[in-house]
């Protein structure tokens, strides 16, 4: 009756051989193609290096001023601008400026890459039900697979450093922008689309004039989600050598430095809140035409 | 392009619909023969899960006039109008606009046809919510690739023409329904297309605004002479606007004619029910009820295209019992007395109780 209490699993030796086989195959593949893959990611690596250097080498008052100015231009809200200023000043005062810059750098680049890739994928997905049913399960896997797991092949392929970190962040953060672009375009009012067709719009004119603008609130929500998820992965990415606010947190976990962990954790929260509020306010401002209603 | 431009009015935009059928479902062609052999809409739906949208539509709409297509919801009128610019593809049949078969056009030709030959006004306005009034009105021209400054001059002209000057930079949801539909109308007119398709364009507006918009349209039509296809479920609107009216039921045209034809000779009980509350005095023209010959005692005259309401008013103003009817050249072609006028106004059409008709069952 052993088969009842013990699940009839695969033979241990066979299982080990299977795992070894896959690992060996993948390792051989990385050894052979590692350089090509690295060369492929070279431009992104340069972009990462450049943006980090820019943020670290520019004198802090200029960066601080720039961030506050962007917050103002995007949100046009004194409250949000003031909050941004106070948060950044506190971060600098508690000596976390450089790490915060590194985190902002990788976050901005990975969000940028996610948008550049995600929006076209989302658009393609909205045009074809077949593509949608193909991509959706992939996105599900990307979002639910624990971050650590896909770090393994990434590290095997590219080693430790900025690019694998970016890759990990993008894999984790890109699903919402793809999903919400797809959803937003599919939700566009059928009658308005019909009007666009009736006036003889080409597919591109339809996309540019009707679908994207009308899907914009949803797409903006996707971008906001992507930024938040990118920040959430900063700590995990620090395990594979991404410098920034994540590393001190990791150090604090290992050594039980409660205050160090707390400070850096709060800095991440602060940056997250700034990005969230500013991007949301910007999205809302883009939709200002729907705020004013007849009768006012 | 098939149309030539004379005096700024494009010509040759007759619409002819020949043997048009539309079946909705997964395998429409498969059921074509059965439908042609007389399978009913109900049978097709219950046994085969396909919907008969339009059945053997044959309509000829002369250029420069307003053709109204009337029917209740589900009668297929919106489906019909969408075949004219092929927003819906027919199962079989031809739609000829200015002699060209719309159903045979390729993607590029169809786009060109939609850009230059037609414009459409929608029931729920279908404006772009993120664009201001002027940027909505330029849409057709923008798609055509007209230079921006010309787009704007044209748009401003039409915005002014529909009475929306000063609202150019407002967003649609800052405007009332009536104003939004004026934007819809301006957008369609700015296209300078000879064929205007209006799908229940005024149905979403409240009655007073609707009357107002009808006047705007009639007013514009006197100078533009476009071919207008107007869909409505409202009989008063149909009679007011339509040079000719086609009545649709269950995807079939059951009567086609002038408003007066339909009021005076309804083809069946369905139409009779439609027109029973119509103000006949405003629909029936003196010509169709007058008696022959000049009445020597008459001191006042009325035109033969005037309606009975006008005739009655003339008689009562002049305190006369009889009026002479004149044609366009001012010649007297007959006369009309008060008794005949009143009788024609109040007369209820005798019931069509054709034995064996589906209504008597």
XYZ file of C-alpha atoms in Angstrom:
657
model
C 0.000 0.000 0.000
C 3.008 2.271 -0.270
C 1.672 3.866 -3.445
C -1.224 5.315 -1.455
C 0.813 7.126 1.181
C 3.706 8.080 -1.039
C 3.059 9.847 -4.365
C 4.426 7.657 -7.137
C 7.204 10.063 -8.146
C 9.647 9.739 -10.997
C 12.725 7.624 -10.317
C 15.328 9.707 -8.437
C 18.237 8.934 -10.734
C 16.204 9.652 -13.827
C 15.016 12.950 -12.336
C 18.559 13.977 -11.465
C 19.685 13.071 -14.977
C 16.857 15.180 -16.420
C 17.764 18.253 -14.364
C 21.442 17.817 -15.088
C 20.714 17.410 -18.765
C 18.719 20.628 -18.989
C 21.259 22.584 -16.924
C 24.129 21.198 -18.977
C 22.397 22.011 -22.218
C 21.648 25.544 -21.145
C 25.183 26.055 -19.810
C 26.649 24.842 -23.081
C 24.347 27.173 -24.962
C 25.374 30.145 -22.789
C 29.048 29.350 -23.231
C 28.610 29.323 -26.960
C 26.318 32.309 -27.369
C 27.126 34.335 -24.239
C 29.194 36.862 -26.162
C 26.522 37.421 -28.810
C 23.878 37.970 -26.161
C 26.160 40.343 -24.294
C 26.876 42.285 -27.469
C 23.139 42.514 -28.081
C 22.616 44.173 -24.715
C 25.620 46.476 -25.063
C 23.582 49.588 -26.002
C 21.370 49.130 -22.966
C 24.441 48.708 -20.794
C 25.859 51.965 -22.135
C 22.552 53.679 -21.483
C 22.532 52.410 -17.902
C 26.108 53.506 -17.299
C 25.492 56.898 -18.820
C 22.348 57.600 -16.837
C 23.950 56.520 -13.569
C 27.033 58.639 -14.228
C 24.851 61.578 -15.113
C 22.849 61.351 -11.907
C 25.913 60.794 -9.704
C 28.340 63.260 -11.289
C 25.989 66.183 -11.646
C 26.097 68.345 -8.496
C 23.226 67.426 -6.196
C 21.513 70.862 -6.169
C 21.038 70.638 -9.933
C 19.584 67.126 -9.740
C 17.354 68.099 -6.824
C 16.184 71.161 -8.728
C 15.581 69.049 -11.821
C 13.502 66.488 -9.944
C 11.421 69.172 -8.262
C 10.938 70.964 -11.591
C 9.807 67.756 -13.316
C 7.410 67.086 -10.448
C 5.958 70.584 -10.865
C 5.707 70.459 -14.651
C 4.049 67.065 -14.635
C 1.663 67.537 -11.747
C 1.131 71.331 -11.522
C 0.399 70.743 -7.877
C 2.155 72.614 -5.074
C 1.407 69.828 -2.652
C 3.090 67.145 -4.741
C 6.048 69.394 -5.565
C 6.610 70.273 -1.919
C 6.353 66.654 -0.877
C 8.923 65.733 -3.505
C 11.319 68.387 -2.240
C 11.010 67.350 1.405
C 11.426 63.645 0.630
C 14.543 64.210 -1.467
C 16.087 66.527 1.111
C 15.503 63.955 3.875
C 17.023 61.201 1.733
C 20.119 63.338 1.153
C 20.357 64.372 4.793
C 20.388 60.755 5.949
C 23.224 60.041 3.504
C 21.325 57.930 1.002
C 21.642 60.318 -1.955
C 24.068 58.279 -4.082
C 22.211 54.998 -3.635
C 18.919 56.718 -4.385
C 20.411 58.096 -7.612
C 21.529 54.585 -8.625
C 18.059 53.218 -7.920
C 16.338 56.036 -9.806
C 18.715 55.471 -12.719
C 17.947 51.774 -13.172
C 14.273 52.416 -12.546
C 13.985 55.123 -15.160
C 15.855 53.073 -17.758
C 13.875 49.905 -17.089
C 10.573 51.793 -17.170
C 11.648 53.369 -20.459
C 12.549 49.960 -21.927
C 9.261 48.510 -20.655
C 7.255 51.278 -22.316
C 9.167 51.022 -25.595
C 8.579 47.270 -25.742
C 5.286 47.017 -23.906
C 3.108 49.474 -25.789
C 3.708 47.965 -29.257
C 3.184 44.461 -27.858
C -0.035 45.616 -26.213
C -1.231 47.190 -29.461
C -0.440 44.047 -31.454
C -2.281 42.022 -28.839
C -5.377 44.203 -29.082
C -5.532 43.629 -32.834
C -5.566 39.854 -32.699
C -7.445 37.527 -30.396
C -5.041 34.765 -31.295
C -2.029 36.764 -30.203
C -3.853 37.718 -27.030
C -4.471 34.108 -26.094
C -0.796 33.360 -26.790
C 0.694 36.240 -24.824
C -1.628 36.206 -21.811
C -0.279 32.938 -20.308
C 3.280 34.177 -20.842
C 2.457 37.338 -18.912
C 0.861 35.242 -16.171
C 4.075 33.260 -15.807
C 6.187 36.414 -15.815
C 4.118 37.940 -13.041
C 3.751 34.920 -10.783
C 7.134 33.228 -11.145
C 9.152 34.215 -8.067
C 11.734 36.820 -9.051
C 14.605 34.737 -7.767
C 13.843 31.930 -10.200
C 14.297 33.838 -13.396
C 17.361 35.519 -11.948
C 19.143 32.166 -12.307
C 19.138 31.844 -16.116
C 19.737 35.586 -16.449
C 22.834 35.340 -14.267
C 24.003 32.219 -16.078
C 23.722 34.056 -19.340
C 24.998 37.502 -18.479
C 26.720 37.140 -15.127
C 26.289 39.694 -12.395
C 25.803 43.381 -13.006
C 23.599 46.113 -14.364
C 22.218 44.465 -17.507
C 20.976 41.251 -15.871
C 19.471 43.441 -13.175
C 17.687 45.499 -15.750
C 16.477 42.367 -17.517
C 15.068 40.996 -14.287
C 13.308 44.268 -13.543
C 11.860 44.533 -17.060
C 10.588 40.943 -17.050
C 8.839 41.622 -13.767
C 7.557 45.102 -14.571
C 6.487 44.885 -18.212
C 3.262 42.806 -17.883
C 1.012 45.588 -16.580
C 1.837 47.981 -19.393
C 1.215 45.259 -21.990
C -2.022 44.145 -20.384
C -3.410 47.622 -19.866
C -2.484 48.853 -23.347
C -4.323 45.853 -24.767
C -7.294 46.396 -22.481
C -7.437 50.143 -23.103
C -7.501 49.756 -26.860
C -10.101 47.020 -26.727
C -12.350 49.192 -24.589
C -12.441 52.121 -27.009
C -16.030 53.118 -27.818
C -17.182 51.200 -30.910
C -19.211 54.086 -32.251
C -16.247 56.448 -32.267
C -14.229 53.825 -34.123
C -17.057 53.462 -36.589
C -16.983 57.224 -37.116
C -13.238 57.077 -37.758
C -13.838 54.360 -40.346
C -16.743 56.203 -41.930
C -14.462 59.169 -42.612
C -11.964 56.869 -44.313
C -9.206 56.666 -41.698
C -6.317 54.362 -42.491
C -5.385 51.825 -39.798
C -2.548 54.103 -38.673
C -4.808 57.191 -38.521
C -7.312 55.179 -36.539
C -4.649 54.095 -34.069
C -3.044 57.522 -33.743
C -6.196 59.656 -33.645
C -8.684 57.461 -31.883
C -7.442 54.291 -30.259
C -4.331 55.498 -28.463
C -5.771 58.807 -27.222
C -8.941 57.147 -25.963
C -6.957 54.313 -24.366
C -4.545 56.794 -22.764
C -6.011 56.796 -19.234
C -5.710 53.014 -19.127
C -2.226 53.060 -20.649
C -1.155 55.643 -18.059
C -2.442 53.365 -15.307
C -0.270 50.644 -16.838
C 2.800 52.878 -16.839
C 2.167 53.763 -13.223
C 1.901 50.075 -12.320
C 5.097 49.336 -14.218
C 6.998 51.996 -12.278
C 5.749 50.632 -8.970
C 6.692 47.066 -9.860
C 10.137 48.150 -11.032
C 10.728 49.743 -7.635
C 9.446 46.672 -5.870
C 12.086 44.567 -7.575
C 14.984 46.826 -6.612
C 15.803 44.817 -3.499
C 15.723 41.500 -5.335
C 17.804 42.901 -8.187
C 20.449 43.962 -5.676
C 21.143 40.254 -5.099
C 22.691 40.096 -8.546
C 24.820 43.136 -8.151
C 22.527 46.034 -8.950
C 23.757 48.885 -6.822
C 21.355 51.195 -5.098
C 18.980 51.286 -2.165
C 18.493 47.532 -2.336
C 22.043 46.644 -1.299
C 22.003 48.225 2.178
C 18.647 46.527 2.757
C 20.207 43.182 1.864
C 23.127 43.938 4.157
C 20.725 44.890 6.936
C 18.850 41.601 6.592
C 22.062 39.605 6.787
C 23.376 41.481 9.829
C 20.150 42.397 11.563
C 20.737 46.142 11.294
C 17.189 47.246 11.930
C 17.720 50.999 11.492
C 19.779 50.666 8.304
C 17.080 48.484 6.771
C 14.351 50.859 7.890
C 16.029 53.989 6.522
C 16.705 52.496 3.108
C 13.324 50.862 3.013
C 11.697 54.218 3.748
C 13.803 55.846 1.032
C 12.425 53.309 -1.461
C 8.920 54.087 -0.245
C 9.610 57.809 -0.605
C 10.845 57.448 -4.178
C 7.881 55.204 -4.973
C 5.397 57.744 -3.637
C 7.020 60.568 -5.611
C 6.903 58.610 -8.866
C 3.377 57.392 -8.221
C 1.859 60.756 -7.359
C 3.671 62.627 -10.114
C 2.807 60.104 -12.843
C -0.804 59.883 -11.709
C -1.210 63.625 -11.602
C 0.299 63.825 -15.070
C -2.106 61.170 -16.359
C -5.015 63.019 -14.861
C -3.899 66.269 -16.399
C -3.787 64.584 -19.823
C -7.455 63.774 -19.312
C -8.389 67.315 -18.341
C -10.919 67.443 -21.189
C -13.089 64.904 -19.418
C -13.096 66.859 -16.161
C -15.047 69.842 -17.373
C -18.642 68.843 -17.835
C -21.550 70.471 -19.625
C -23.463 72.861 -17.442
C -20.478 74.479 -15.795
C -13.033 60.377 -58.518
C -16.351 59.639 -60.099
C -17.974 62.904 -59.184
C -17.292 66.155 -60.930
C -17.672 69.419 -59.209
C -19.989 72.084 -60.543
C -20.695 75.235 -58.562
C -19.104 73.603 -55.577
C -21.781 70.936 -55.576
C -20.636 67.484 -56.496
C -22.940 65.723 -58.875
C -23.864 62.178 -59.625
C -24.396 60.743 -56.217
C -27.508 58.712 -56.761
C -27.726 55.696 -54.516
C -29.085 52.493 -55.916
C -29.474 49.391 -53.834
C -30.182 46.211 -55.743
C -31.139 42.835 -54.326
C -29.393 43.420 -51.033
C -29.448 40.652 -48.448
C -27.663 40.517 -45.125
C -27.560 37.457 -42.935
C -25.684 37.639 -39.640
C -24.083 34.469 -38.379
C -21.173 32.144 -38.920
C -22.103 30.815 -42.353
C -24.356 33.415 -43.980
C -23.799 32.282 -47.586
C -24.903 28.793 -46.694
C -28.446 29.958 -45.949
C -28.776 32.365 -48.884
C -30.668 29.949 -51.112
C -33.052 28.928 -48.378
C -33.811 32.584 -47.609
C -34.360 33.370 -51.273
C -36.776 30.465 -51.444
C -38.761 31.999 -48.624
C -37.400 30.729 -45.318
C -38.795 33.082 -42.689
C -36.677 35.221 -40.390
C -38.043 33.274 -37.447
C -37.209 29.873 -38.877
C -33.694 30.968 -39.773
C -33.155 32.231 -36.269
C -34.714 29.390 -34.310
C -33.463 26.462 -36.334
C -30.152 27.692 -37.631
C -29.057 30.443 -35.265
C -28.595 33.024 -38.009
C -30.224 36.438 -38.072
C -31.801 37.804 -41.211
C -30.797 41.465 -41.165
C -31.959 42.619 -44.578
C -34.038 40.845 -47.164
C -34.112 41.750 -50.835
C -33.756 45.505 -50.491
C -34.250 47.420 -53.717
C -34.169 51.182 -53.384
C -33.330 53.966 -55.744
C -32.480 57.328 -54.246
C -32.183 60.221 -56.685
C -29.318 62.666 -56.227
C -29.994 65.830 -54.276
C -32.966 64.644 -52.257
C -33.625 63.408 -48.772
C -34.477 59.737 -48.547
C -35.812 58.721 -45.165
C -35.645 55.107 -44.050
C -38.085 54.540 -41.227
C -38.694 51.562 -39.024
C -38.826 50.454 -35.424
C -35.763 49.168 -33.645
C -34.658 45.841 -35.026
C -36.149 46.552 -38.431
C -32.715 46.703 -40.030
C -32.558 50.416 -40.787
C -29.160 50.984 -39.161
C -27.845 47.894 -40.905
C -29.092 49.254 -44.199
C -27.410 52.648 -43.903
C -24.108 50.979 -42.952
C -24.131 49.138 -46.237
C -24.035 52.382 -48.177
C -20.507 53.186 -46.976
C -19.794 49.528 -46.321
C -19.267 49.688 -42.609
C -21.099 46.376 -42.965
C -20.453 44.011 -45.856
C -23.527 42.568 -47.559
C -24.141 38.862 -47.925
C -25.255 39.401 -51.524
C -26.385 42.401 -53.526
C -25.154 45.642 -54.995
C -24.874 49.131 -53.596
C -24.240 51.603 -56.382
C -23.266 55.137 -55.441
C -22.918 57.364 -58.463
C -22.710 54.209 -60.547
C -19.809 52.637 -58.640
C -20.437 49.401 -56.791
C -19.290 50.036 -53.222
C -19.268 46.323 -52.462
C -16.640 45.593 -55.083
C -14.126 48.230 -53.985
C -10.722 47.240 -52.629
C -9.450 48.637 -49.328
C -7.779 51.662 -50.896
C -10.684 52.534 -53.171
C -13.126 52.132 -50.312
C -11.068 54.455 -48.132
C -10.981 57.036 -50.888
C -14.705 56.677 -51.418
C -15.362 57.207 -47.715
C -13.020 60.192 -47.580
C -14.422 62.064 -50.543
C -17.873 60.757 -51.434
C -19.628 60.242 -48.121
C -19.914 61.646 -44.641
C -21.850 60.268 -41.728
C -23.658 61.592 -38.666
C -24.224 59.219 -35.766
C -27.009 58.758 -33.240
C -24.714 59.130 -30.242
C -22.620 61.798 -31.975
C -19.404 59.710 -31.870
C -17.203 62.762 -31.381
C -13.590 62.441 -30.304
C -13.749 63.361 -26.617
C -10.107 64.432 -26.419
C -10.413 66.943 -29.234
C -11.916 70.392 -29.173
C -14.872 71.284 -31.368
C -12.695 72.645 -34.147
C -10.361 69.665 -34.042
C -13.365 67.370 -34.296
C -14.757 69.236 -37.265
C -11.466 69.089 -39.189
C -11.274 65.316 -38.772
C -12.505 64.359 -42.242
C -10.228 66.896 -43.902
C -7.270 65.838 -41.777
C -7.752 62.249 -42.873
C -7.918 63.427 -46.479
C -4.582 65.157 -46.052
C -5.812 68.717 -46.645
C -3.288 71.361 -45.426
C -3.928 72.525 -41.879
C -4.799 76.153 -42.615
C -7.392 75.109 -45.187
C -8.785 72.568 -42.714
C -9.280 75.350 -40.217
C -10.923 77.844 -42.563
C -13.351 75.174 -43.753
C -14.052 74.029 -40.210
C -14.681 77.566 -38.947
C -17.070 78.176 -41.824
C -19.147 75.110 -40.963
C -19.020 75.686 -37.227
C -20.428 79.121 -37.929
C -23.014 77.685 -40.310
C -24.413 75.281 -37.703
C -24.471 78.089 -35.143
C -21.586 77.134 -32.887
C -19.308 80.143 -33.309
C -17.470 80.859 -30.104
C -17.399 77.212 -29.056
C -14.448 76.230 -31.266
C -12.129 75.535 -28.358
C -14.592 73.722 -26.126
C -14.461 70.004 -25.558
C -17.507 67.913 -26.541
C -18.500 67.087 -22.984
C -18.775 70.787 -22.214
C -21.627 70.990 -24.723
C -25.266 69.923 -24.542
C -26.539 67.043 -26.665
C -27.986 69.363 -29.285
C -24.735 71.279 -29.557
C -22.724 68.086 -29.778
C -24.833 66.934 -32.689
C -24.259 70.279 -34.365
C -20.558 69.443 -34.127
C -21.329 66.041 -35.644
C -23.200 67.733 -38.461
C -20.440 70.296 -39.055
C -17.857 67.502 -39.127
C -19.864 65.688 -41.784
C -20.516 68.821 -43.847
C -16.890 69.986 -43.729
C -16.026 66.885 -45.703
C -17.839 68.385 -48.703
C -19.103 64.967 -49.685
C -22.123 64.716 -51.981
C -23.680 61.917 -49.951
C -24.646 62.448 -46.332
C -25.619 59.477 -44.189
C -27.527 60.252 -41.024
C -28.144 57.362 -38.674
C -30.895 58.395 -36.253
C -28.973 61.617 -36.051
C -31.554 63.487 -33.998
C -33.110 60.609 -32.072
C -31.047 61.185 -28.941
C -32.170 64.819 -28.666
C -35.174 66.115 -26.804
C -38.203 67.114 -28.942
C -37.637 70.879 -29.128
C -33.952 70.548 -29.958
C -34.842 67.871 -32.462
C -37.244 70.205 -34.286
C -34.543 72.818 -34.210
C -31.980 70.491 -35.760
C -34.462 69.413 -38.428
C -34.853 73.056 -39.380
C -31.069 73.468 -39.508
C -30.834 70.472 -41.819
C -33.666 71.549 -44.122
C -32.219 75.020 -44.250
C -28.803 73.711 -45.263
C -30.302 71.343 -47.791
C -31.998 74.175 -49.703
C -28.565 75.481 -50.628
C -26.431 72.311 -50.597
C -28.647 69.823 -52.458
C -26.822 66.820 -51.122
C -28.117 63.311 -51.359
C -29.137 62.576 -47.791
C -30.079 59.210 -46.394
C -31.805 59.772 -43.085
C -32.659 56.969 -40.675
C -35.348 57.516 -38.078
C -38.003 55.752 -36.046
C -40.056 58.909 -35.679
C -42.844 59.299 -38.207
C -43.182 63.061 -37.745
C -39.485 63.481 -38.405
C -39.752 61.243 -41.457
C -42.650 63.260 -42.881
C -40.997 66.574 -42.164
C -37.639 65.728 -43.728
C -38.243 63.069 -46.320
C -38.687 63.777 -49.995
C -39.249 60.060 -50.123
C -39.780 57.602 -47.316
C -39.081 53.884 -47.232
C -40.565 51.881 -44.392
C -38.667 48.880 -43.175
C -39.943 45.998 -41.116
C -38.070 42.817 -40.239
C -35.436 43.687 -42.804
C -37.849 44.227 -45.684
C -39.080 47.387 -47.363
C -42.841 47.277 -46.977
C -43.685 50.650 -48.496
C -41.806 53.306 -50.392
C -43.143 56.634 -51.522
C -43.638 60.286 -50.621
C -44.866 61.190 -47.148
C -48.281 61.954 -48.554
C -48.497 58.547 -50.265
C -47.775 56.861 -47.006
C -50.249 58.876 -44.968
C -53.037 58.608 -47.503
C -52.479 55.060 -48.719
C -50.749 53.066 -45.989
C -49.824 49.684 -47.438
C -50.828 47.663 -44.412
C -51.937 47.827 -40.838
C -48.398 48.146 -39.543
C -47.946 51.399 -41.425
C -51.442 52.475 -40.573
C -50.548 52.226 -36.919
C -47.438 54.231 -37.607
C -49.282 57.103 -39.233
C -52.532 57.148 -37.299
C -51.501 59.988 -35.007
C -49.925 62.056 -37.739
C -51.171 65.592 -38.216
C -52.720 65.043 -41.630
C -53.361 68.734 -42.163
C -49.653 69.308 -42.368
C -48.880 66.371 -44.659
C -51.625 66.267 -47.233
C -51.240 68.743 -50.059
C -54.117 70.670 -51.563
C -53.400 69.139 -54.961
C -54.341 65.651 -53.871
C -57.799 66.477 -52.500
C -58.877 69.461 -54.628
C -61.773 69.367 -57.019
C -61.317 70.129 -60.708
C -62.137 73.492 -62.254
C -62.106 77.121 -61.193
C -64.583 78.125 -58.537
C -66.044 81.440 -59.607
C -67.027 82.410 -56.053
C -63.525 82.016 -54.656
C -61.673 85.227 -53.824
C -58.486 83.706 -52.371
C -55.836 81.360 -53.765
C -53.515 78.749 -52.391
C -50.580 76.905 -53.974
C -51.062 73.302 -55.032
C -48.034 72.260 -52.999
C -49.332 73.922 -49.832
C -50.767 71.655 -47.185
C -54.322 71.571 -45.916
C -53.409 73.495 -42.796
C -52.297 76.430 -44.935
C -55.451 76.178 -47.061
C -57.677 76.137 -43.986
C -55.855 79.143 -42.542
C -56.256 81.122 -45.762
C -59.945 80.366 -45.855
C -60.515 81.230 -42.231
C -58.454 84.437 -42.455
C -60.466 85.547 -45.479
C -63.711 84.216 -43.949
C -64.326 82.220 -47.106
C -65.735 78.736 -47.638
C -63.757 78.021 -50.771
C -60.295 78.652 -52.218
C -58.800 78.316 -55.696
C -55.708 76.176 -56.072
C -52.889 77.450 -58.287
C -49.881 75.693 -59.702
C -46.295 76.947 -59.770
C -47.031 79.250 -62.699
C -49.945 80.889 -60.930
C -52.608 79.216 -63.042
C -55.700 77.997 -61.280
C -55.789 74.201 -61.471
C -58.727 73.470 -59.199
C -60.553 74.512 -56.074
C -61.002 73.364 -52.548
C -63.884 73.959 -50.162
C -63.811 73.982 -46.413
C -65.912 70.872 -46.112
C -63.540 68.762 -48.251
C -60.565 70.147 -46.359
C -61.965 69.276 -42.965
C -63.076 65.852 -44.176
C -59.588 65.073 -45.502
C -58.000 66.185 -42.230
C -60.187 64.170 -39.907
C -60.757 61.154 -42.099
C -59.421 57.978 -40.599
C -58.277 55.620 -43.291
C -60.599 52.691 -43.518
C -59.037 49.640 -41.967
C -57.194 47.369 -44.337
C -58.929 44.177 -43.498
C -57.682 42.176 -46.416
C -58.993 38.678 -45.860
C -56.270 36.217 -44.953
C -53.705 38.877 -44.123
C -51.443 38.018 -41.240
C -52.927 40.830 -39.162
C -56.490 39.642 -39.217
C -55.517 36.359 -37.640
